mmCIF file with all atom_site columns, N, CA and C in Angstrom:
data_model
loop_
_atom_site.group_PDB
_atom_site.id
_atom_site.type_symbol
_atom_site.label_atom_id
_atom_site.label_alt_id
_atom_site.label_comp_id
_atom_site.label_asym_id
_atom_site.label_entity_id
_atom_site.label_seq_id
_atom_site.pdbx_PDB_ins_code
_atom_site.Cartn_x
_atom_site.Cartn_y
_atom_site.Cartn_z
_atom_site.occupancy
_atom_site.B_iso_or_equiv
_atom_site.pdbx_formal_charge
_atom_site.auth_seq_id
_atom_site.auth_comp_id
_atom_site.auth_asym_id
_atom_site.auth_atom_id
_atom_site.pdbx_PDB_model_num
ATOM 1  N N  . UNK Y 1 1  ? -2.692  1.649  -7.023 1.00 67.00 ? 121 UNK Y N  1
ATOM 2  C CA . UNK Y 1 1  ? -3.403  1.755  -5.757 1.00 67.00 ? 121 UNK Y CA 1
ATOM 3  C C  . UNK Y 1 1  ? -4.907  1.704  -5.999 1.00 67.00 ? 121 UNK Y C  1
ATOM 4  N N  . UNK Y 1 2  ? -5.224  2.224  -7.187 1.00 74.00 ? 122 UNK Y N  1
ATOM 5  C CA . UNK Y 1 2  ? -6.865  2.450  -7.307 1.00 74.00 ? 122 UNK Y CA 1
ATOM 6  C C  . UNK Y 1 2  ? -7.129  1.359  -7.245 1.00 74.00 ? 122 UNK Y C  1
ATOM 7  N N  . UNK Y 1 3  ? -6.553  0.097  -8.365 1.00 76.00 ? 123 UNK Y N  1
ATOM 8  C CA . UNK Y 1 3  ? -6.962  -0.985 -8.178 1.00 76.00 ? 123 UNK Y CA 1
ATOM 9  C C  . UNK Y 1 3  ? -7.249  -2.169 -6.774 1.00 76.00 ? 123 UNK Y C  1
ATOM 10 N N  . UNK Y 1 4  ? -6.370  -1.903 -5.949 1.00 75.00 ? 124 UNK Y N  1
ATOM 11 C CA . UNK Y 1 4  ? -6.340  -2.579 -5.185 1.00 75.00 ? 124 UNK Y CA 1
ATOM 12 C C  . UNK Y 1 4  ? -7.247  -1.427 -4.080 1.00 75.00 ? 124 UNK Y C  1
ATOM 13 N N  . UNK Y 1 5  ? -7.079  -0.731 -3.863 1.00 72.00 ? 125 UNK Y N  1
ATOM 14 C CA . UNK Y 1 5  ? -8.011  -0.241 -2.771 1.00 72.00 ? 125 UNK Y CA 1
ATOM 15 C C  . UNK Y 1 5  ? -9.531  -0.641 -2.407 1.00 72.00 ? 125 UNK Y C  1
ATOM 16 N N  . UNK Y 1 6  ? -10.288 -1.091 -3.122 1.00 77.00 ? 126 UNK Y N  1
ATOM 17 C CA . UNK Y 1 6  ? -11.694 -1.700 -3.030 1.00 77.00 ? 126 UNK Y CA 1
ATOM 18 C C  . UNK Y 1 6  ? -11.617 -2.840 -1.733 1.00 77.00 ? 126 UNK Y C  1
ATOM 19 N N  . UNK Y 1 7  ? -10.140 -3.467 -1.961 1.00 79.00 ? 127 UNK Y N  1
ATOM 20 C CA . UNK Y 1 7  ? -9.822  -4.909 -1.401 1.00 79.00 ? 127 UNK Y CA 1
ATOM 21 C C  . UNK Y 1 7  ? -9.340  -4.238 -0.127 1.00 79.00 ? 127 UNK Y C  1
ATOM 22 N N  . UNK Y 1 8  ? -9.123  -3.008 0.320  1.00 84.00 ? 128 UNK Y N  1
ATOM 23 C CA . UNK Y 1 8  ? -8.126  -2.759 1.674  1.00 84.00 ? 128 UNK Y CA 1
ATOM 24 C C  . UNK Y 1 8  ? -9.299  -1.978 2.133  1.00 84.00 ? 128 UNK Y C  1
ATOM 25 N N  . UNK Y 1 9  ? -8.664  -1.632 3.961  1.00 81.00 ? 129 UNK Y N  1
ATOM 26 C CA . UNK Y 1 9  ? -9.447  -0.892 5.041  1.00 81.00 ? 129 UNK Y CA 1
ATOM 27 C C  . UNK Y 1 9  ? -8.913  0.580  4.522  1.00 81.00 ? 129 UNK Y C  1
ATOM 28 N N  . UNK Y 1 10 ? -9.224  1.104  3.910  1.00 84.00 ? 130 UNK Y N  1
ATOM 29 C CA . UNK Y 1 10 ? -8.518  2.076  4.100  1.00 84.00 ? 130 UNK Y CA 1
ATOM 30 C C  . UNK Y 1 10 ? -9.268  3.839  3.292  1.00 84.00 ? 130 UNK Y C  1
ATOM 31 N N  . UNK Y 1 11 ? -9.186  4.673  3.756  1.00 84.00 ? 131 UNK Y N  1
ATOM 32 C CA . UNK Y 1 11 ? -10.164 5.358  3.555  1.00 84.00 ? 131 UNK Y CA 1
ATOM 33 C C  . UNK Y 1 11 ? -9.622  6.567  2.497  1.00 84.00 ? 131 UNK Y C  1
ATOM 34 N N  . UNK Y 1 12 ? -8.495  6.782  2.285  1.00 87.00 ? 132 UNK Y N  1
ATOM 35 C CA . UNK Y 1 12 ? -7.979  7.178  1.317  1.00 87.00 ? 132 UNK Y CA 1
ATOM 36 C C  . UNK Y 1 12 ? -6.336  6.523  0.823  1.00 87.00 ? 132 UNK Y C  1
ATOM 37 N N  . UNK Y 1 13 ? -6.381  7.492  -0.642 1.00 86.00 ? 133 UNK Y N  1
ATOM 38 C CA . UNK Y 1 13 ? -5.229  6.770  -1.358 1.00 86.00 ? 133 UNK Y CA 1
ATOM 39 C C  . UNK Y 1 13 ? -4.015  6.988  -0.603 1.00 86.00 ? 133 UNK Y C  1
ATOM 40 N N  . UNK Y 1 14 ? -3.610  7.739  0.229  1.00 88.00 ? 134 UNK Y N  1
ATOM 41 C CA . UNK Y 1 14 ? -2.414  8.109  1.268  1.00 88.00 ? 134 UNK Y CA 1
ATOM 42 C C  . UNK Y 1 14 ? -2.839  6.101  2.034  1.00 88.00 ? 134 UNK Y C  1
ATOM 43 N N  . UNK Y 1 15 ? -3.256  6.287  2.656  1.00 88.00 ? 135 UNK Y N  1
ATOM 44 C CA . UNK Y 1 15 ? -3.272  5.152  3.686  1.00 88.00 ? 135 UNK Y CA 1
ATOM 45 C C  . UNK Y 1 15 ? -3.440  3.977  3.309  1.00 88.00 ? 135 UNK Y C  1
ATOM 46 N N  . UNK Y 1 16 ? -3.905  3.479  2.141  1.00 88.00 ? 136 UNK Y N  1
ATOM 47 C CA . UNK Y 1 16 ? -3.644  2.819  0.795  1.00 88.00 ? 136 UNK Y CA 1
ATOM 48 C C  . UNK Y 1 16 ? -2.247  2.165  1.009  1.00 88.00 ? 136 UNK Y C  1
ATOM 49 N N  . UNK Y 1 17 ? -1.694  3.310  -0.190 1.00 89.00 ? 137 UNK Y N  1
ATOM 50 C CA . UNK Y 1 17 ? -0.210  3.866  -0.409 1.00 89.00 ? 137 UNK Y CA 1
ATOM 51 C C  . UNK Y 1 17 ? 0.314   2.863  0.724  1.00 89.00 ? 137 UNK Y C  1
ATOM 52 N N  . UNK Y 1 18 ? 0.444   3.143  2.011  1.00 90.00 ? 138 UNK Y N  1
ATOM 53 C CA . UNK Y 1 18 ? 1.101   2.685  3.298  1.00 90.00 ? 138 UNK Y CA 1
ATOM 54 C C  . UNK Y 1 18 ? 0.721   1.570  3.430  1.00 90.00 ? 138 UNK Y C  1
ATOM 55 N N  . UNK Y 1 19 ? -0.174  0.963  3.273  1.00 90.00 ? 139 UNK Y N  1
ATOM 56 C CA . UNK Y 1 19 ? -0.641  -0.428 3.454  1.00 90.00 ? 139 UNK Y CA 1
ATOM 57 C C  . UNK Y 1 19 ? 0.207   -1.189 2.375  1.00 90.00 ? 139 UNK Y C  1
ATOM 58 N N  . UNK Y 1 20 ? -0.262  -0.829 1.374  1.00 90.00 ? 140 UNK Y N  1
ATOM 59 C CA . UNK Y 1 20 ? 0.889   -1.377 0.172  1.00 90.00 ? 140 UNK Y CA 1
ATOM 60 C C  . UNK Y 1 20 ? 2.105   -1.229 0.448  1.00 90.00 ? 140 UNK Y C  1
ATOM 61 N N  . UNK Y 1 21 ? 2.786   -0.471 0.582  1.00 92.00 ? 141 UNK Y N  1
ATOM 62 C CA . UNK Y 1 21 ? 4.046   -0.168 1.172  1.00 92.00 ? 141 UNK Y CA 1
ATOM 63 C C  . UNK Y 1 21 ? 4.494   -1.093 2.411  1.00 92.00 ? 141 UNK Y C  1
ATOM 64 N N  . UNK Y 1 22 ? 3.987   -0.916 2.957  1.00 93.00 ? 142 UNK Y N  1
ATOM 65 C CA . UNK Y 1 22 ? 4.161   -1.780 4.426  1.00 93.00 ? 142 UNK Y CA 1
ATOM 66 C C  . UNK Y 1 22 ? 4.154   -3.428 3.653  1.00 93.00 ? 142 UNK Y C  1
ATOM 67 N N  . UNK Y 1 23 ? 3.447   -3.786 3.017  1.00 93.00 ? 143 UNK Y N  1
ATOM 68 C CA . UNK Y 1 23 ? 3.450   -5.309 2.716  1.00 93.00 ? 143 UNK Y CA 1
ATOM 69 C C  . UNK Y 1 23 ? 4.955   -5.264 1.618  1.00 93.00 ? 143 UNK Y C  1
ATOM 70 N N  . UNK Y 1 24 ? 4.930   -4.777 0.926  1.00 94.00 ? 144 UNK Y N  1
ATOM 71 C CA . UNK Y 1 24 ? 6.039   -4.812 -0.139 1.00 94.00 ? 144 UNK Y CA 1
ATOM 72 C C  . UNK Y 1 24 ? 6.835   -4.950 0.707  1.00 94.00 ? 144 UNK Y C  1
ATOM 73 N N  . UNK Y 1 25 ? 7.494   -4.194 1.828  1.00 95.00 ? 145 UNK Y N  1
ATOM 74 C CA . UNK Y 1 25 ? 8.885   -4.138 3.098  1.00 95.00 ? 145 UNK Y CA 1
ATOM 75 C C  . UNK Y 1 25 ? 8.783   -5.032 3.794  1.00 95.00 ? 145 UNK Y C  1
ATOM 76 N N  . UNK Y 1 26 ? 7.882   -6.133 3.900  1.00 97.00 ? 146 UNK Y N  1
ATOM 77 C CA . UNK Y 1 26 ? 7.765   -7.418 4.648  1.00 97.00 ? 146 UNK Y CA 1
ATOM 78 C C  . UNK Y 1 26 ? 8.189   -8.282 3.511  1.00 97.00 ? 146 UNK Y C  1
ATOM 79 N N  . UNK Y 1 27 ? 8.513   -8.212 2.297  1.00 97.00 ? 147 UNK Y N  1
ATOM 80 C CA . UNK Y 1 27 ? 8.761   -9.158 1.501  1.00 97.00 ? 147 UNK Y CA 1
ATOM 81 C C  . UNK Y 1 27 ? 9.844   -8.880 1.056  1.00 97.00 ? 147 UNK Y C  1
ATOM 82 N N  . UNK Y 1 28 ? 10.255  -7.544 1.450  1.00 97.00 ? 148 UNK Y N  1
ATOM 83 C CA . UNK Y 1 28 ? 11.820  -7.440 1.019  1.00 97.00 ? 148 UNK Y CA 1
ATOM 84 C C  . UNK Y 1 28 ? 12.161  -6.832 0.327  1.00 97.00 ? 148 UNK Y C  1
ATOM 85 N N  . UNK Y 1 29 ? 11.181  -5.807 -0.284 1.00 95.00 ? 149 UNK Y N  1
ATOM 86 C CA . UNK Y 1 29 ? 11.331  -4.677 -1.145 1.00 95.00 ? 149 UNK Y CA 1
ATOM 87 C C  . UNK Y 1 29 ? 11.386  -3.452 -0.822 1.00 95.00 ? 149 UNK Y C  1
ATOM 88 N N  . UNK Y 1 30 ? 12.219  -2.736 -1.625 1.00 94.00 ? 150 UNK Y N  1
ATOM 89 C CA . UNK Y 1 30 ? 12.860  -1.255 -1.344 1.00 94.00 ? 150 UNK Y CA 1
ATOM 90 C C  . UNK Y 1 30 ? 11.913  -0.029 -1.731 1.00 94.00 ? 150 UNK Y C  1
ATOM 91 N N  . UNK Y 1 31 ? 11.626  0.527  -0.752 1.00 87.00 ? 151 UNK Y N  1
ATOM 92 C CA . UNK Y 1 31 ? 10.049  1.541  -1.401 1.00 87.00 ? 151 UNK Y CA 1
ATOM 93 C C  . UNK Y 1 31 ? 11.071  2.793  -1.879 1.00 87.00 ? 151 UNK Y C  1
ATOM 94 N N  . UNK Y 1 32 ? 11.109  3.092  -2.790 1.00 87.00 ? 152 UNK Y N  1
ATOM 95 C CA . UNK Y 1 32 ? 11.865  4.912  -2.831 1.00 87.00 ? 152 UNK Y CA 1
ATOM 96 C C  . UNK Y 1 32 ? 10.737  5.144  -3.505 1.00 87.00 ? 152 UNK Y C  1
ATOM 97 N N  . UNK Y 1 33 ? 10.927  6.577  -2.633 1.00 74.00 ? 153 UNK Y N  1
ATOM 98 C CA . UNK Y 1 33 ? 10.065  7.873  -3.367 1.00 74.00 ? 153 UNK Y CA 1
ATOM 99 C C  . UNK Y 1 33 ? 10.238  8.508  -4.422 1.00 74.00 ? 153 UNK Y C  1
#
């Protein structure tokens, strides 16, 4: 996440996290915790 966060809207690593998440589940991938 650190890495990619510079590149996203997002104001912490939680909402990050979800942004990433959210794109991975549009492509068809299984998020487990």
């Amino acid at each position: 996440i650190k890495t990619k966060a510079k590149d996203l809207n997002a104001r912490s690593d939680e909402a990050a996290f979800r942004i990433i998440a959210g794109t991975a589940r549009q492509m068809g991938l299984e998020i487990v915790d």
